Short mmCIF file of C-alpha atoms in Angstrom, two decimals:
data_model
loop_
_atom_site.label_atom_id
_atom_site.label_comp_id
_atom_site.label_asym_id
_atom_site.label_seq_id
_atom_site.Cartn_x
_atom_site.Cartn_y
_atom_site.Cartn_z
CA MET E 26 84.09 149.91 214.39
CA SER E 27 86.98 147.58 215.26
CA HIS E 28 90.30 148.24 213.60
CA PRO E 29 93.00 145.72 212.64
CA SER E 30 95.91 145.46 215.05
CA THR E 31 99.20 147.00 213.92
CA ASP E 32 101.09 144.04 215.34
CA ALA E 33 98.86 141.64 213.44
CA LEU E 34 99.43 143.54 210.20
CA HIS E 35 103.21 143.47 210.60
CA ALA E 36 103.06 139.78 211.50
CA ALA E 37 101.11 139.13 208.30
CA LEU E 38 103.60 141.09 206.22
CA ALA E 39 106.43 139.08 207.78
CA THR E 40 105.00 135.99 206.04
CA VAL E 41 105.54 137.57 202.62
CA ASP E 42 108.89 136.68 201.05
CA ASP E 43 110.56 138.62 198.28
CA PRO E 44 110.22 136.17 195.36
CA GLU E 45 113.84 136.64 194.27
CA ILE E 46 115.71 136.99 197.56
CA ARG E 47 113.47 134.50 199.40
CA LYS E 48 113.47 136.43 202.65
CA PRO E 49 110.59 138.29 204.39
CA ILE E 50 110.02 141.77 202.99
CA THR E 51 109.90 143.09 206.56
CA ASP E 52 113.45 141.84 207.20
CA LEU E 53 114.69 143.39 203.96
CA GLY E 54 113.42 146.87 204.78
CA MET E 55 110.95 146.81 201.90
CA VAL E 56 107.90 147.83 203.97
CA GLU E 57 108.01 151.61 204.20
CA ALA E 58 104.61 152.28 205.78
CA VAL E 59 101.39 150.60 206.92
CA ASP E 60 98.38 152.92 207.27
CA VAL E 61 94.92 151.94 208.49
CA GLY E 62 91.88 154.02 207.56
CA ASP E 63 88.84 154.63 209.73
CA ASP E 64 86.90 152.14 207.65
CA GLY E 65 89.45 149.34 208.24
CA ARG E 66 91.04 149.64 204.82
CA VAL E 67 94.81 149.17 204.91
CA ARG E 68 97.37 150.85 202.67
CA VAL E 69 100.80 149.23 202.52
CA THR E 70 103.75 151.01 200.89
CA VAL E 71 106.33 148.55 199.61
CA LEU E 72 109.73 149.63 198.29
CA LEU E 73 110.97 147.61 195.31
CA THR E 74 114.68 146.94 195.04
CA VAL E 75 114.87 148.38 191.52
CA PRO E 76 112.54 150.35 189.22
CA GLY E 77 110.46 148.10 186.98
CA CYS E 78 111.05 145.07 189.20
CA PRO E 79 109.82 142.05 187.17
CA MET E 80 108.24 140.52 190.29
CA LYS E 81 106.20 143.57 191.34
CA ASP E 82 102.88 141.90 190.45
CA THR E 83 103.80 138.87 192.55
CA ILE E 84 104.72 141.09 195.52
CA THR E 85 101.46 143.04 195.18
CA ARG E 86 99.43 139.85 195.06
CA ASP E 87 101.20 138.23 198.02
CA VAL E 88 100.97 141.36 200.20
CA THR E 89 97.28 141.75 199.41
CA ALA E 90 96.56 138.11 200.22
CA ALA E 91 98.49 138.17 203.52
CA VAL E 92 97.02 141.43 204.84
CA SER E 93 93.47 140.50 203.79
CA LYS E 94 93.55 137.59 206.24
CA VAL E 95 94.02 139.89 209.24
CA GLU E 96 90.92 140.32 211.35
CA HIS E 97 88.89 143.52 210.77
CA VAL E 98 90.66 144.37 207.47
CA THR E 99 88.04 145.51 204.96
CA GLY E 100 90.36 146.10 202.01
CA VAL E 101 93.99 146.39 200.97
CA ASP E 102 95.76 148.94 198.78
CA VAL E 103 99.39 148.25 197.87
CA GLN E 104 101.47 151.24 196.85
CA LEU E 105 104.84 150.53 195.23
CA GLY E 106 107.90 152.71 195.58
CA VAL E 107 111.61 152.19 194.89
CA MET E 108 114.52 151.99 197.31
CA SER E 109 116.98 154.86 197.41
CA ASP E 110 120.66 154.28 196.67
CA GLU E 111 121.36 154.28 200.41
CA GLN E 112 118.63 151.73 201.10
CA ARG E 113 119.84 149.46 198.31
CA GLY E 114 123.38 149.73 199.66
CA ALA E 115 122.18 148.73 203.14
CA LEU E 116 120.27 145.80 201.64
CA ARG E 117 123.33 144.69 199.68
CA ASP E 118 125.48 144.80 202.82
CA GLN E 119 122.83 142.90 204.75
CA LEU E 120 122.65 140.14 202.14
CA ARG E 121 126.42 139.84 201.95
CA GLY E 122 126.46 139.32 205.71
CA GLY E 123 129.56 141.43 206.17
CA ALA E 124 131.49 139.47 203.55
CA ALA E 125 133.79 141.35 201.23
CA GLU E 126 132.54 142.21 197.76
CA ARG E 127 133.64 139.82 195.00
CA GLU E 128 134.09 137.07 197.56
CA ILE E 129 132.88 133.63 196.50
CA PRO E 130 130.84 132.34 199.45
CA PHE E 131 131.22 128.69 198.42
CA ALA E 132 135.02 128.96 198.63
CA ARG E 133 134.99 130.09 202.25
CA PRO E 134 136.30 127.57 204.81
CA ASP E 135 133.02 127.78 206.76
CA SER E 136 130.75 127.17 203.74
CA LEU E 137 128.33 124.28 204.22
CA THR E 138 127.24 124.18 200.57
CA THR E 139 128.15 121.02 198.67
CA VAL E 140 129.37 121.92 195.19
CA TYR E 141 129.11 119.37 192.37
CA ALA E 142 130.75 120.05 189.01
CA VAL E 143 129.07 117.84 186.40
CA ALA E 144 131.62 116.97 183.71
CA SER E 145 131.87 114.90 180.55
CA GLY E 146 134.63 114.06 178.13
CA LYS E 147 132.63 114.96 175.05
CA GLY E 148 129.38 116.65 174.09
CA GLY E 149 126.14 114.86 173.33
CA VAL E 150 126.15 112.49 176.29
CA GLY E 151 123.27 114.25 178.08
CA LYS E 152 125.32 116.02 180.74
CA SER E 153 122.99 119.03 180.91
CA SER E 154 119.91 116.81 181.09
CA VAL E 155 121.47 114.95 184.00
CA THR E 156 122.40 118.23 185.73
CA VAL E 157 118.97 119.88 185.58
CA ASN E 158 117.15 116.72 186.61
CA LEU E 159 119.47 116.13 189.54
CA ALA E 160 118.88 119.75 190.59
CA ALA E 161 115.10 119.37 190.41
CA ALA E 162 115.21 116.01 192.20
CA LEU E 163 117.41 117.36 194.99
CA ALA E 164 115.05 120.32 195.43
CA ALA E 165 112.15 117.86 195.63
CA GLU E 166 114.04 116.16 198.48
CA GLY E 167 113.76 119.44 200.40
CA LEU E 168 117.23 120.83 199.68
CA ARG E 169 117.99 124.39 198.61
CA VAL E 170 119.59 124.10 195.19
CA GLY E 171 121.32 126.38 192.70
CA VAL E 172 122.60 125.70 189.19
CA VAL E 173 125.36 127.53 187.32
CA ASP E 174 125.26 126.97 183.57
CA ALA E 175 129.04 126.96 183.17
CA ASP E 176 128.84 125.76 179.56
CA ILE E 177 129.34 129.30 178.23
CA TYR E 178 129.45 128.34 174.56
CA GLY E 179 126.69 125.73 174.67
CA PHE E 180 124.31 127.12 177.31
CA SER E 181 121.04 125.21 177.56
CA VAL E 182 120.08 125.09 181.24
CA PRO E 183 117.55 127.99 181.21
CA ARG E 184 115.43 126.27 178.53
CA MET E 185 115.65 122.89 180.26
CA LEU E 186 114.46 124.39 183.55
CA GLY E 187 111.83 126.59 181.92
CA VAL E 188 113.43 129.87 183.02
CA THR E 189 112.53 132.76 180.71
CA ARG E 190 112.81 135.76 183.06
CA PRO E 191 116.12 137.68 183.12
CA PRO E 192 117.96 138.27 186.40
CA THR E 193 117.36 141.41 188.43
CA GLN E 194 120.40 143.52 189.29
CA VAL E 195 120.59 145.37 192.61
CA ASP E 196 123.61 147.62 192.17
CA ASP E 197 126.43 145.12 191.57
CA MET E 198 124.50 142.18 193.00
CA ILE E 199 122.56 139.85 190.68
CA MET E 200 119.36 138.10 191.81
CA PRO E 201 119.13 134.76 189.99
CA PRO E 202 115.77 133.68 188.54
CA VAL E 203 114.08 130.72 190.20
CA ALA E 204 112.83 127.79 188.13
CA ASP E 205 109.18 127.00 188.70
CA PRO E 206 108.36 124.19 189.11
CA GLY E 207 111.45 122.95 190.86
CA ASP E 208 112.32 125.95 193.06
CA VAL E 209 115.91 125.96 191.77
CA LYS E 210 117.99 129.15 191.44
CA VAL E 211 119.65 129.44 188.03
CA ILE E 212 122.23 131.63 186.32
CA SER E 213 123.47 131.34 182.74
CA ILE E 214 125.23 133.49 180.17
CA GLY E 215 122.18 132.78 178.02
CA MET E 216 120.25 135.23 180.21
CA PHE E 217 122.55 138.07 179.15
CA VAL E 218 122.84 137.60 175.38
CA PRO E 219 120.04 138.51 172.96
CA GLY E 220 118.23 135.79 171.09
CA ASN E 221 120.38 132.81 170.19
CA GLN E 222 123.52 134.87 169.72
CA PRO E 223 126.76 132.87 170.08
CA VAL E 224 129.32 133.75 172.74
CA VAL E 225 132.77 134.24 171.22
CA TRP E 226 135.15 134.64 174.15
CA ARG E 227 138.67 133.61 175.04
CA GLY E 228 140.07 132.27 178.31
CA PRO E 229 140.27 135.42 180.48
CA MET E 230 136.68 136.41 179.67
CA LEU E 231 135.45 132.91 180.50
CA HIS E 232 137.24 133.09 183.85
CA ARG E 233 135.72 136.49 184.61
CA ALA E 234 132.22 135.28 183.73
CA MET E 235 132.52 132.34 186.10
CA GLN E 236 133.87 134.59 188.83
CA GLN E 237 130.85 136.88 188.45
CA PHE E 238 128.41 133.96 188.49
CA LEU E 239 129.86 132.77 191.78
CA ALA E 240 130.65 136.06 193.53
CA ASP E 241 128.17 138.64 192.22
CA VAL E 242 125.06 136.46 192.21
CA TYR E 243 123.11 136.36 195.46
CA TRP E 244 122.60 132.64 196.02
CA GLY E 245 121.51 132.75 199.65
CA ASP E 246 122.04 129.72 201.86
CA LEU E 247 122.25 126.76 199.48
CA ASP E 248 122.56 123.11 200.41
CA VAL E 249 123.79 122.14 196.95
CA LEU E 250 125.28 124.05 194.01
CA LEU E 251 125.52 122.23 190.68
CA LEU E 252 127.74 123.45 187.84
CA ASP E 253 127.04 122.23 184.32
CA LEU E 254 130.57 122.23 182.89
CA PRO E 255 131.37 122.33 179.17
CA PRO E 256 132.70 119.06 177.71
CA GLY E 257 136.38 118.33 178.04
CA THR E 258 139.16 119.69 180.22
CA GLY E 259 139.50 123.28 179.04
CA ASP E 260 139.47 126.74 180.59
CA ILE E 261 136.23 126.45 182.54
CA ALA E 262 137.17 123.16 184.21
CA ILE E 263 140.44 124.71 185.36
CA THR E 264 138.72 127.92 186.49
CA VAL E 265 136.17 125.99 188.57
CA ALA E 266 138.95 124.05 190.27
CA GLN E 267 140.75 127.32 191.07
CA LEU E 268 137.71 129.26 192.28
CA LEU E 269 136.04 126.33 194.07
CA PRO E 270 138.83 124.05 195.29
CA SER E 271 136.41 122.02 197.42
CA SER E 272 134.09 121.26 194.48
CA GLU E 273 133.54 117.60 193.63
CA LEU E 274 133.21 116.00 190.20
CA ILE E 275 130.37 113.94 188.78
CA VAL E 276 131.36 112.36 185.46
CA VAL E 277 128.69 111.63 182.85
CA THR E 278 129.28 109.11 180.05
CA THR E 279 127.40 106.77 177.74
CA PRO E 280 127.84 102.97 177.58
CA GLN E 281 129.95 102.87 174.41
CA GLN E 282 133.65 102.31 174.85
CA ALA E 283 134.71 105.29 172.71
CA ALA E 284 132.76 107.68 174.94
CA ALA E 285 134.03 105.94 178.07
CA GLU E 286 137.66 106.48 177.08
CA VAL E 287 137.06 110.21 176.62
CA ALA E 288 135.13 110.40 179.92
CA GLU E 289 138.10 108.86 181.73
CA ARG E 290 140.23 111.80 180.61
CA ALA E 291 137.64 114.27 181.89
CA GLY E 292 137.59 112.55 185.28
CA SER E 293 141.36 112.24 185.46
CA ILE E 294 141.65 116.03 185.63
CA ALA E 295 140.95 115.53 189.34
CA LEU E 296 144.50 114.20 189.71
CA GLN E 297 145.85 117.60 188.70
CA THR E 298 143.21 119.81 190.33
CA HIS E 299 143.01 117.72 193.52
CA GLN E 300 139.22 117.52 193.36
CA ARG E 301 137.26 114.58 194.67
CA ILE E 302 135.27 112.44 192.21
CA VAL E 303 131.85 111.62 193.64
CA GLY E 304 130.97 109.05 191.01
CA VAL E 305 129.99 108.25 187.44
CA VAL E 306 126.56 108.50 185.81
CA GLU E 307 125.94 106.36 182.73
CA ASN E 308 123.35 107.97 180.46
CA MET E 309 121.50 106.41 177.49
CA SER E 310 122.15 102.98 178.97
CA TRP E 311 119.38 101.11 177.13
CA LEU E 312 115.96 101.44 175.55
CA GLU E 313 113.14 99.59 177.25
CA MET E 314 111.05 97.73 174.66
CA PRO E 315 107.26 97.18 174.88
CA ASP E 316 107.82 93.51 175.82
CA GLY E 317 110.01 94.51 178.78
CA SER E 318 113.32 93.63 177.14
CA ARG E 319 116.21 96.06 176.83
CA GLN E 320 117.80 97.23 173.60
CA GLU E 321 121.37 98.41 174.27
CA LEU E 322 121.73 100.84 171.36
CA PHE E 323 125.11 102.19 172.47
CA GLY E 324 126.63 99.00 173.84
CA SER E 325 127.05 98.30 177.53
CA GLY E 326 129.43 98.61 180.44
CA GLY E 327 130.97 101.99 179.65
CA GLY E 328 129.91 103.58 182.94
CA GLN E 329 131.40 100.82 185.05
CA VAL E 330 134.59 100.88 182.96
CA VAL E 331 135.00 104.59 183.66
CA ALA E 332 134.29 104.12 187.37
CA ASP E 333 136.82 101.27 187.66
CA SER E 334 139.49 103.12 185.69
CA LEU E 335 139.12 106.29 187.76
CA SER E 336 139.22 104.23 190.96
CA ARG E 337 142.58 102.82 189.92
CA SER E 338 143.91 106.20 188.81
CA ILE E 339 143.12 108.13 191.97
CA GLY E 340 143.52 105.27 194.41
CA ALA E 341 140.03 105.62 195.91
CA GLU E 342 136.67 104.09 195.10
CA VAL E 343 134.68 105.90 192.43
CA PRO E 344 131.20 104.36 192.32
CA LEU E 345 128.82 104.04 189.39
CA LEU E 346 126.02 106.17 190.79
CA GLY E 347 123.40 104.95 188.34
CA GLN E 348 122.37 104.10 184.80
CA VAL E 349 119.81 106.29 183.06
CA PRO E 350 117.89 104.61 180.22
CA LEU E 351 116.85 106.28 176.98
CA ASP E 352 113.43 107.80 177.55
CA VAL E 353 111.30 110.00 175.30
CA THR E 354 109.90 111.83 178.33
CA LEU E 355 113.44 112.88 179.32
CA ARG E 356 113.95 114.57 175.95
CA GLU E 357 110.48 116.12 176.02
CA GLY E 358 111.12 117.54 179.49
CA GLY E 359 114.27 119.27 178.26
CA ASP E 360 112.38 120.86 175.36
CA THR E 361 109.40 122.02 177.43
CA GLY E 362 111.31 123.18 180.50
CA ARG E 363 109.79 120.60 182.84
CA PRO E 364 112.42 118.14 184.12
CA VAL E 365 111.30 114.54 183.78
CA VAL E 366 111.76 113.92 187.52
CA LEU E 367 108.85 116.34 188.05
CA SER E 368 106.71 115.82 184.94
CA HIS E 369 106.94 111.99 184.80
CA PRO E 370 108.41 110.95 188.17
CA ASP E 371 107.66 107.26 187.63
CA SER E 372 109.20 106.99 184.16
CA PRO E 373 112.32 104.79 183.80
CA ALA E 374 114.69 107.77 183.37
CA ALA E 375 113.15 109.72 186.25
CA THR E 376 113.34 106.73 188.56
CA ALA E 377 117.05 106.34 187.84
CA LEU E 378 117.78 110.05 188.22
CA ARG E 379 115.84 110.31 191.48
CA GLY E 380 117.84 107.36 192.78
CA ILE E 381 121.09 109.15 192.00
CA ALA E 382 119.80 112.35 193.62
CA ARG E 383 118.89 110.47 196.80
CA GLN E 384 122.48 109.20 197.03
CA LEU E 385 123.77 112.75 196.72
CA ALA E 386 121.20 114.08 199.19
CA ARG E 387 122.27 111.55 201.81
CA ARG E 388 125.78 112.96 201.74
CA GLY E 389 124.40 116.12 203.40
CA ARG E 390 126.26 119.23 204.45
CA GLY E 391 129.47 118.10 206.04
CA LEU E 392 131.57 119.83 208.71
CA ALA E 393 134.76 117.92 208.01
CA GLY E 394 137.71 120.27 207.74
CA ARG E 395 135.62 123.34 208.56
CA LYS E 396 136.11 125.71 211.46
CA LEU E 397 133.38 125.45 214.10
CA GLY E 398 134.00 128.85 215.67
CA ILE E 399 134.82 127.30 219.04
CA THR E 400 137.51 128.81 221.24
CA PRO E 401 139.02 126.55 223.93
CA THR E 402 139.21 127.98 227.41
CA SER E 403 141.35 126.95 230.35
CA ARG E 404 139.66 125.41 233.35
#
């Protein structure tokens, strides 16, 4: 009787990614043993990162499916174990890539991740809806995306992205849940508090929470990191500017003049923090009527007013990135955890949001101002 090749089995296992770390389980040292019986049945021993790993069923299913495809395999048995403290420590060091603990990877000079801090002057303008839909749309463009719900008091991102599973902790490293659909990594204080319990913290605790979200969470190699900031110009906005000095601002407003004036103040913080303003998004711009006409419920022009005012203030062009109309499907997507750009991609709101995301995606991962690791030599 022919037996499956050991090389073929290991090649098959190399196609299985850990669902949280998103790297092959063979590279992570999770495959402890592969045994082949005389009858062609294969037993694979996989070491989980932590006891009671919430993704153990997914790992078992994926390993079984991959190994079953190997020629001459008659059956697959997956046995689950748990990494030792030493193995977890080695994995943690491997994932950190030699970087110091508590280091924020996005603040390093050689980081290629574009960081967008989504801000607003006041609450209720749809900033979180814009953030999660931009994240989902950027991921749909093929980018690797993460979202930090930095609105500690008013966290809402997990619900809007349909994330219900808590993070997994490997020693002092946190594995962020991944939104599905969307394939977006997410972290929020809402994942650490029971029920709908309010967070009652002062400035230093807010700063520490943000530092942990950025340094202790394993984000992997992201193209884009979005931060959903709380409204206004308080502690979190200052903390983000300190921890991520290269982060760029996206200002969200509504068309009405009162909201626009407040949004200008939120954008003007860039003058003090020396952040770049990418542009302005006008939300709730109009309601499309059945006859094709537009009902401007909140007035008009506020987004362009904010963009023009910020352009004058900072002495550089701040574009109006787009106008997002009122759309029932946008609200429904936030309630059901399916962003409108995925659930109704051709709806008016989704079309506008995908257009904004394409502008951001075209900016790419820049090398300007970053070290290239090149050492000149004399001829």
